Amino acid sequence: MTAYSKEEFMREALELARRGRGRVEPNPMVGCVIAKNGAVVGRGRHRSFGGDHAEVEALRDAGADAAGADVYVTLEPCAHHGKTPPCTDALIRADVKRVIMAMSDPFPQTGGIGPKKLADAGIEVETGLLEHDARELNASYLKLVTCGRSYVIAKWAMSLDGKIATRTGDSRWISGEESRKLVHEIRNEVDAIMVGVGTVLHDDPQLTCRIPGGRNPRRIIVDGPAETPPASQLVRTAREVETIIATTEAAPAERTDPLAEAGCEIIRLPAKDGLISVADLLAETARRRFTNILVEGGGGLLASMFEEDVVDEVRVFVAPVIIGGAGARAPVAGCGVEKLCNALRLRTVTTRRVGDDTLIVGRK
């Protein structure tokens, strides 16, 4: 089998895996293709948390043709009992010839055990085919498992001159309809949306997903002094969509109690210079197995995120408008860096048109 055909099979497995985004977390996205005599005989993917793994679905699809076949899987097959039985056992029972996996799994109960178990059963094992692509695909899962922290996506829309609102605070709408629709698709894929209390006070957002069949992510308000209004849309809908208010230990009960009575969960965290430490907050979200969090502002919260170096990815919608004004708001507040050499420079940057806007995506 040629190197090109191997890559072709693995790319199809990666595409299958990608379809699980927003449904399998905190598990990784995994796809599997089974090939025999140069043709695909089985396909599978992990569809939902707690559901069958990709290898099991692909083996079921292949049936008897799995015997003597090559298995292309985007992540090391599991070898432990979790919500489902070990995939390695299923592969051994199917009598496959070879397992080609894109990358190893750093999950402590899995890492390295699966390949050894397969090899001991006489199955050839190869690792590293399109590993970079597989790591990019599951960057949020890898962050959670290896660093014990939720993956943070910072998102905003701005004008060509870097403004997110006019000097009077008017911000609807900078981006176009196509961009706003895409934002709802992004919300459909993340575990939680996070905003600062200033955004709640100024915009009174809903932070829901408004696409047919979409899911509402959890909503997190970073609110040290507990100033979130009980009459806000987020609080009034807290019994319909999980809503968490992260505040400090010093927040008065007369403010937090009405929020809790309305259905919000109150998390009290230590204060750092009078503000919530976003690192402590992200450690708490990781403990809850929130894989990825979309931070939608405002400028103060984003400044804290960048200053504490916890932003993993940036998604910026740039609209072809000029706002101007020294008093107009910028997306990231705070003091900023003193020297350009200390500025955060993104890698793996991509751009694409979304209607009249341009979407820039970059990772650290």
XYZ file of C-alpha atoms in Angstrom:
364
model
C 0.000 0.000 0.000
C 1.478 3.385 -0.975
C 2.179 6.200 1.481
C -0.326 8.389 -0.372
C -3.153 5.883 0.019
C -2.412 5.578 3.728
C -2.711 9.342 4.130
C -5.930 9.309 2.157
C -7.498 6.772 4.487
C -6.322 8.678 7.572
C -7.646 11.984 6.234
C -11.063 10.383 5.858
C -10.802 9.134 9.441
C -9.945 12.660 10.607
C -12.943 14.072 8.760
C -15.197 11.487 10.405
C -13.756 12.425 13.801
C -14.412 16.124 13.196
C -18.161 15.469 12.995
C -18.203 14.683 16.703
C -17.226 18.218 17.720
C -19.564 19.568 20.366
C -21.103 16.164 21.099
C -18.347 13.897 22.432
C -16.652 16.181 24.959
C -14.970 15.642 27.394
C -13.978 12.636 25.292
C -11.750 13.208 22.252
C -13.059 13.275 18.703
C -12.109 9.989 17.041
C -12.675 8.609 13.553
C -11.868 5.186 12.127
C -11.594 3.767 8.614
C -11.075 0.070 7.877
C -9.469 -0.722 4.523
C -8.835 -3.978 2.695
C -7.255 -4.494 -0.713
C -7.070 -0.735 -1.200
C -10.779 -0.099 -0.563
C -12.763 1.101 2.438
C -14.843 -1.661 4.004
C -15.866 0.061 7.233
C -16.252 3.549 8.681
C -16.988 4.755 12.192
C -16.796 7.724 14.511
C -17.403 8.556 18.132
C -20.806 10.226 17.950
C -21.610 11.169 21.549
C -20.197 11.024 25.051
C -20.904 7.573 26.461
C -21.687 6.125 23.032
C -19.793 3.534 20.997
C -16.234 4.394 20.112
C -15.166 4.891 16.500
C -13.415 1.519 16.204
C -16.457 -0.409 17.400
C -18.743 1.364 14.926
C -16.280 0.802 12.073
C -15.905 -2.897 12.923
C -19.693 -3.265 12.948
C -19.826 -1.557 9.546
C -17.088 -3.817 8.118
C -18.488 -7.066 9.474
C -16.540 -10.141 8.343
C -14.398 -7.974 6.027
C -12.534 -6.664 9.079
C -10.516 -9.885 9.299
C -7.075 -9.266 7.817
C -7.825 -5.572 7.195
C -5.936 -2.378 8.046
C -7.509 -0.102 10.650
C -6.865 3.654 10.427
C -7.778 5.450 13.643
C -7.085 9.041 14.637
C -6.230 8.238 18.272
C -4.755 5.267 20.108
C -7.474 2.652 20.752
C -8.494 2.473 24.400
C -7.481 -0.541 26.462
C -9.473 0.138 29.630
C -13.064 -0.274 30.726
C -14.791 3.104 30.857
C -18.353 3.789 29.747
C -17.692 1.209 26.998
C -15.487 -1.927 26.784
C -11.880 -1.677 25.485
C -11.587 -1.099 21.747
C -8.358 -3.132 21.682
C -10.310 -6.238 22.658
C -12.791 -5.648 19.835
C -9.959 -5.227 17.305
C -8.257 -8.412 18.477
C -11.499 -10.392 18.266
C -12.061 -9.088 14.731
C -8.635 -10.457 13.705
C -7.485 -7.269 11.987
C -4.027 -7.316 10.419
C -2.711 -3.837 11.192
C -3.676 -0.751 13.232
C -2.371 2.608 11.983
C -3.036 5.366 14.501
C -2.353 9.053 14.099
C -1.253 9.675 17.684
C -0.942 8.206 21.152
C -3.476 9.046 23.846
C -2.057 10.924 26.871
C -5.006 9.852 29.037
C -3.317 8.084 31.986
C -5.506 4.966 31.879
C -4.840 4.493 28.170
C -1.485 5.877 27.070
C 0.738 3.169 25.612
C -1.295 0.225 26.855
C -3.385 -0.263 23.720
C -0.512 -0.600 21.210
C 1.300 -3.102 23.440
C -1.841 -5.189 23.863
C -2.388 -5.211 20.092
C 1.229 -6.088 19.365
C 1.152 -8.922 21.916
C -1.822 -10.312 19.980
C 0.200 -10.328 16.746
C -1.342 -7.179 15.229
C 1.031 -4.757 13.514
C 0.935 -1.255 14.990
C 2.050 2.006 13.374
C 1.936 5.442 14.998
C 2.351 9.015 13.754
C 0.519 9.184 10.422
C -0.823 12.779 10.155
C -0.111 13.253 13.862
C 0.030 17.045 13.560
C -3.476 17.127 12.073
C -4.775 14.827 14.795
C -3.261 17.003 17.529
C -4.747 20.165 16.038
C -8.146 18.484 15.871
C -8.104 17.466 19.532
C -6.203 20.453 20.918
C -8.865 21.115 23.573
C -8.899 17.496 24.765
C -5.106 17.467 24.972
C -5.117 20.713 26.985
C -7.593 19.271 29.484
C -5.750 15.954 29.894
C -2.164 17.186 29.930
C -2.530 20.598 31.621
C -5.638 20.182 33.766
C -7.173 23.307 32.246
C -10.052 24.082 29.922
C -9.132 25.213 26.401
C -9.899 28.928 25.960
C -11.129 30.502 22.722
C -11.217 34.310 22.745
C -13.758 35.709 20.276
C -14.782 39.211 19.252
C -16.005 41.233 16.297
C -14.343 44.545 15.466
C -14.041 47.238 12.845
C -11.041 47.671 10.569
C -9.644 50.204 13.019
C -9.893 47.813 15.940
C -13.072 49.016 17.692
C -15.820 46.861 19.182
C -18.237 49.757 19.802
C -18.583 53.464 19.160
C -17.685 56.048 21.812
C -21.351 55.970 22.924
C -21.254 52.178 23.322
C -23.282 51.287 20.218
C -22.138 47.890 18.913
C -25.084 46.346 17.040
C -24.102 45.256 14.614
C -20.446 45.512 13.652
C -20.307 42.097 12.018
C -22.655 40.911 9.294
C -25.502 38.413 9.415
C -23.340 35.538 8.108
C -20.778 36.108 10.863
C -23.444 36.196 13.551
C -24.861 32.933 12.254
C -21.404 31.361 12.397
C -21.054 32.473 16.028
C -24.130 30.411 16.881
C -22.538 27.419 15.164
C -19.432 27.948 17.306
C -21.590 28.125 20.440
C -23.106 24.810 19.413
C -19.619 23.244 19.598
C -18.312 24.521 22.949
C -18.984 23.412 26.511
C -19.424 26.918 27.907
C -19.575 30.614 27.055
C -17.904 33.057 29.420
C -18.439 36.817 29.738
C -17.586 39.474 32.273
C -20.283 41.213 34.295
C -19.673 44.426 32.337
C -20.970 42.715 29.204
C -24.074 41.606 31.114
C -24.708 45.129 32.409
C -24.140 46.769 29.038
C -25.643 44.288 26.551
C -28.005 42.064 28.604
C -27.150 39.074 26.343
C -28.808 35.656 26.197
C -25.678 33.695 25.170
C -27.724 30.887 23.657
C -27.381 28.860 20.475
C -30.078 29.747 17.964
C -29.584 27.212 15.202
C -32.071 24.380 14.593
C -31.065 21.286 16.517
C -28.265 23.129 18.307
C -27.411 22.844 21.973
C -27.070 25.619 24.500
C -23.660 25.692 26.153
C -23.331 26.477 29.833
C -23.097 30.195 30.594
C -20.457 31.569 32.960
C -20.501 35.148 34.254
C -17.263 36.401 35.810
C -18.602 38.777 38.433
C -16.357 39.506 41.404
C -18.697 41.943 43.212
C -21.871 39.988 42.270
C -23.431 42.860 40.326
C -25.370 40.680 37.884
C -28.963 42.021 37.857
C -31.622 39.477 38.880
C -33.763 40.920 36.064
C -31.142 40.195 33.378
C -31.953 37.693 30.638
C -29.234 35.343 31.845
C -30.689 35.134 35.348
C -34.305 34.953 34.216
C -33.478 31.931 32.019
C -31.107 30.232 34.484
C -33.504 27.335 35.073
C -33.629 26.680 31.338
C -29.907 26.991 30.546
C -27.226 26.181 33.115
C -25.852 29.485 34.368
C -22.821 29.850 36.644
C -21.817 33.081 38.353
C -18.187 33.134 39.443
C -17.677 35.632 42.231
C -15.290 36.256 45.113
C -15.468 35.095 48.701
C -16.199 38.706 49.663
C -19.346 39.052 47.541
C -22.266 39.939 49.864
C -24.980 37.363 50.411
C -27.695 39.951 49.788
C -26.504 40.030 46.174
C -25.719 36.345 45.623
C -28.773 34.862 47.358
C -31.340 36.261 44.848
C -29.205 34.950 41.990
C -29.046 31.487 43.540
C -32.788 31.532 44.225
C -33.350 32.292 40.520
C -31.466 29.120 39.562
C -27.893 30.353 39.088
C -25.024 28.371 40.560
C -22.710 30.573 42.619
C -18.994 29.740 42.652
C -16.857 31.650 45.129
C -13.171 31.959 44.288
C -10.235 33.705 45.962
C -9.616 37.262 44.818
C -6.360 38.401 43.234
C -5.874 42.174 43.489
C -9.597 42.429 44.029
C -10.416 40.391 40.904
C -11.143 36.736 40.248
C -8.074 34.811 39.133
C -9.041 33.406 35.751
C -6.456 30.654 36.254
C -8.334 29.519 39.375
C -11.624 29.745 37.501
C -10.303 27.633 34.616
C -8.978 25.061 37.064
C -12.520 24.795 38.417
C -14.041 24.431 34.944
C -11.479 21.725 34.173
C -12.453 19.900 37.361
C -15.979 19.893 35.952
C -14.575 18.493 32.667
C -15.452 21.551 30.562
C -13.209 20.910 27.577
C -13.483 24.204 25.704
C -14.761 27.644 26.683
C -15.676 30.502 24.363
C -14.870 33.873 25.940
C -16.986 36.586 24.324
C -15.812 39.618 26.328
C -15.689 42.168 27.587
C -12.396 43.962 27.382
C -11.537 43.613 31.063
C -12.083 39.853 31.142
C -10.131 39.369 27.909
C -7.319 41.500 29.307
C -7.134 39.235 32.372
C -7.135 36.171 30.123
C -4.223 37.446 28.056
C -2.321 38.787 31.062
C -2.563 35.413 32.810
C -1.578 33.695 29.545
C -4.544 31.315 29.409
C -5.869 32.057 25.915
C -5.236 29.146 23.540
C -7.009 30.340 20.404
C -8.309 33.621 19.008
C -11.198 34.043 16.579
C -11.742 37.592 15.353
C -14.386 38.787 12.909
C -13.154 41.924 11.154
C -15.860 43.993 9.476
C -15.156 46.449 6.617
C -16.189 49.508 8.624
C -14.280 52.374 10.220
C -15.578 53.630 13.588
C -12.884 55.998 14.829
C -12.792 57.918 18.081
C -10.233 57.849 20.858
C -13.010 56.964 23.298
C -14.364 54.046 21.272
C -13.856 50.668 22.939
C -11.146 48.205 21.927
C -11.600 44.426 22.356
C -8.822 43.938 24.915
C -8.506 46.439 27.764
C -5.985 46.471 30.606
C -2.507 47.996 30.466
C -1.217 45.931 27.562
C 2.438 45.271 26.806
C 5.021 48.043 26.917
C 7.131 46.761 24.035
C 6.019 45.197 20.779
C 8.548 42.399 21.252
C 6.449 41.263 24.249
C 3.186 41.139 22.281
C 1.506 37.772 21.793
C 2.086 36.511 18.261
C -0.210 33.804 17.004
C 0.800 30.765 14.977
C -1.131 28.600 12.507
C -3.125 31.637 11.450
C -5.906 31.173 8.902
C -8.265 33.670 7.294
C -11.510 33.277 5.394
C -14.341 35.428 4.140
C -17.648 35.243 5.976
C -20.035 37.393 3.978
C -18.418 40.835 3.842
C -16.356 40.119 6.980
C -13.014 38.385 7.411
C -12.571 35.714 10.093
C -9.034 35.432 11.479
C -8.244 32.330 13.533
C -4.929 31.802 15.258
C -3.417 29.644 18.008
C -0.561 30.354 20.327
